[in-house]
Amino acid sequence: MISGVSHEAVFHVAANMRAADKEEIYPLHWDESPFVLTAAVMAAPRYAYLAWDGNRPIAVFGAAEIRPTVWQAYCFATDEFPKVYREVTKFLIRQVKPYLFNELGANRIFADSHIAHKDAHRWLQRLGAQVSGLALAPST
C-alpha cells in the first residue's frame, strides 16, 4: 500500500534504513541522524510517500523542488524493500513522474546515487533516468 507520510512511520524507516541507503544518503546531509532525515522529509510532506507491507512502513520516497522546475527525487528503505519494490516502481512511473512533469512543470528530476549502489542505478534506469554526471571519490 502507498500512503502519505507520517512522522512516526518516516522515522521508523529512517531508523531501520538498509546499509546501502545510509552510505548513499548520509554523506549528503550535515548529520547522520534518523531525526534529521525525518525532519527533511516532513518539511515537504505533499510530495512524499510511504510504502507499507501490511502495517509496517518499508520505504519512504518522494521529490522536492530545489530550484524552479528542478526536482530532486529520493528513496530510502528498510531491508524489506523487495516486498514493495514493484508497487513503488509502478506508482512512480504511473503517477509521480507524470504529475511532476505534466502538472507541476518539472523540466528535470534528478537523484543522487552512490557509485557503489548498483541496485539503485538499475532501478533509476528502469524509472527512465540517465547518467548525467559522476562525482569524484577519494582514492583508497
Coordinates of C-alpha atoms in Angstrom, one line a residue:
M1 CA 0.0 0.0 0.0
I2 CA 1.2 3.5 -0.8
S3 CA 0.2 6.4 1.5
G4 CA 1.1 9.9 2.5
V5 CA 3.8 10.3 5.2
S6 CA 3.6 10.5 8.9
H7 CA 6.4 11.5 11.2
E8 CA 6.3 8.2 13.1
A9 CA 6.4 6.0 10.0
V10 CA 9.1 8.0 8.3
F11 CA 11.2 7.9 11.5
H12 CA 10.8 4.1 11.6
V13 CA 12.1 3.7 8.1
A14 CA 15.0 6.1 8.7
A15 CA 16.0 4.4 11.9
N16 CA 15.9 1.0 10.3
M17 CA 17.4 2.0 6.9
R18 CA 19.3 -0.5 4.9
A19 CA 23.1 -0.1 4.9
A20 CA 23.4 0.9 1.2
D21 CA 20.9 3.7 1.7
K22 CA 22.8 5.0 4.7
E23 CA 26.0 5.0 2.6
E24 CA 24.3 6.9 -0.1
I25 CA 22.1 9.4 1.8
Y26 CA 24.0 10.4 5.0
P27 CA 27.0 12.0 3.2
L28 CA 24.5 14.4 1.6
H29 CA 23.3 15.6 5.0
W30 CA 25.1 17.6 7.8
D31 CA 24.1 14.9 10.3
E32 CA 23.9 11.2 10.2
S33 CA 20.7 11.0 12.2
P34 CA 17.3 9.5 11.5
F35 CA 15.8 12.5 13.3
V36 CA 17.4 15.0 10.8
L37 CA 16.4 12.8 7.8
T38 CA 12.8 12.5 9.1
A39 CA 12.6 16.3 9.5
A40 CA 13.9 16.8 6.0
V41 CA 11.1 14.5 4.6
M42 CA 8.5 16.1 6.8
A43 CA 9.5 19.6 5.6
A44 CA 7.8 18.8 2.2
P45 CA 5.2 16.2 3.0
R46 CA 3.0 16.9 0.0
Y47 CA 5.4 15.2 -2.3
A48 CA 6.5 12.4 0.0
Y49 CA 5.1 8.9 0.2
L50 CA 5.3 5.7 2.3
A51 CA 5.2 2.1 1.0
W52 CA 3.8 -0.4 3.5
D53 CA 3.8 -4.1 3.9
G54 CA 0.7 -4.7 6.0
N55 CA 1.2 -2.4 9.0
R56 CA 5.0 -2.0 8.6
P57 CA 6.4 1.0 6.8
I58 CA 9.1 -0.2 4.4
A59 CA 10.1 2.7 2.2
V60 CA 10.0 6.5 2.0
F61 CA 10.2 8.1 -1.4
G62 CA 9.3 11.4 -3.0
A63 CA 10.7 14.6 -4.5
A64 CA 11.5 18.1 -3.5
E65 CA 11.7 21.2 -5.8
I66 CA 15.2 22.6 -5.2
R67 CA 15.1 25.2 -7.9
P68 CA 12.4 26.4 -10.2
T69 CA 11.3 23.4 -12.3
V70 CA 14.2 21.2 -11.0
W71 CA 13.3 18.4 -8.6
Q72 CA 15.4 16.1 -6.5
A73 CA 14.0 12.6 -6.1
Y74 CA 14.8 10.4 -3.1
C75 CA 14.1 7.0 -1.7
F76 CA 15.3 5.1 1.3
A77 CA 14.0 1.8 2.7
T78 CA 14.5 -1.0 5.2
D79 CA 15.9 -4.3 4.1
E80 CA 12.3 -5.4 3.3
F81 CA 12.3 -3.1 0.2
P82 CA 11.9 -6.1 -2.2
K83 CA 8.4 -6.6 -0.7
V84 CA 7.2 -3.2 -2.0
Y85 CA 9.6 -2.7 -5.0
R86 CA 7.1 -3.4 -7.7
E87 CA 4.3 -1.3 -6.2
V88 CA 6.7 1.7 -5.6
T89 CA 8.1 1.4 -9.2
K90 CA 4.6 1.3 -10.8
F91 CA 3.4 4.2 -8.6
L92 CA 6.4 6.4 -9.6
I93 CA 6.1 5.6 -13.3
R94 CA 2.3 5.9 -13.5
Q95 CA 1.6 8.7 -11.0
V96 CA 4.5 10.7 -9.6
K97 CA 6.7 11.1 -12.7
P98 CA 3.8 12.3 -14.9
Y99 CA 2.5 14.6 -12.2
L100 CA 5.8 16.3 -11.7
F101 CA 6.4 16.8 -15.4
N102 CA 2.9 17.4 -16.7
E103 CA 1.2 19.1 -13.8
L104 CA 4.0 20.9 -11.9
G105 CA 6.1 21.8 -14.9
A106 CA 9.3 20.0 -13.9
N107 CA 12.0 20.0 -16.6
R108 CA 14.4 17.8 -14.7
I109 CA 14.2 15.3 -11.9
F110 CA 17.5 14.0 -10.6
A111 CA 18.6 11.6 -7.9
D112 CA 22.0 11.4 -6.3
S113 CA 23.2 7.8 -6.3
H114 CA 26.3 6.4 -4.6
I115 CA 28.7 5.0 -7.2
A116 CA 28.7 1.6 -5.4
H117 CA 24.9 1.3 -5.1
K118 CA 24.4 -0.8 -8.2
D119 CA 20.8 -1.7 -7.3
A120 CA 19.9 1.9 -7.1
H121 CA 21.4 2.6 -10.5
R122 CA 19.4 -0.2 -12.2
W123 CA 16.2 1.0 -10.5
L124 CA 16.8 4.6 -11.6
Q125 CA 17.4 3.4 -15.2
R126 CA 14.2 1.4 -15.0
L127 CA 12.4 4.6 -14.0
G128 CA 13.8 6.3 -17.0
A129 CA 16.8 8.0 -15.6
Q130 CA 20.0 8.6 -17.5
V131 CA 23.5 9.1 -16.0
S132 CA 24.3 12.8 -16.2
G133 CA 27.5 13.0 -14.2
L134 CA 29.9 11.2 -11.9
A135 CA 31.4 12.5 -8.7
L136 CA 35.0 12.2 -7.7
A137 CA 35.7 9.9 -4.8
P138 CA 38.7 9.9 -2.6
S139 CA 41.5 7.4 -3.5
T140 CA 41.7 4.3 -1.4

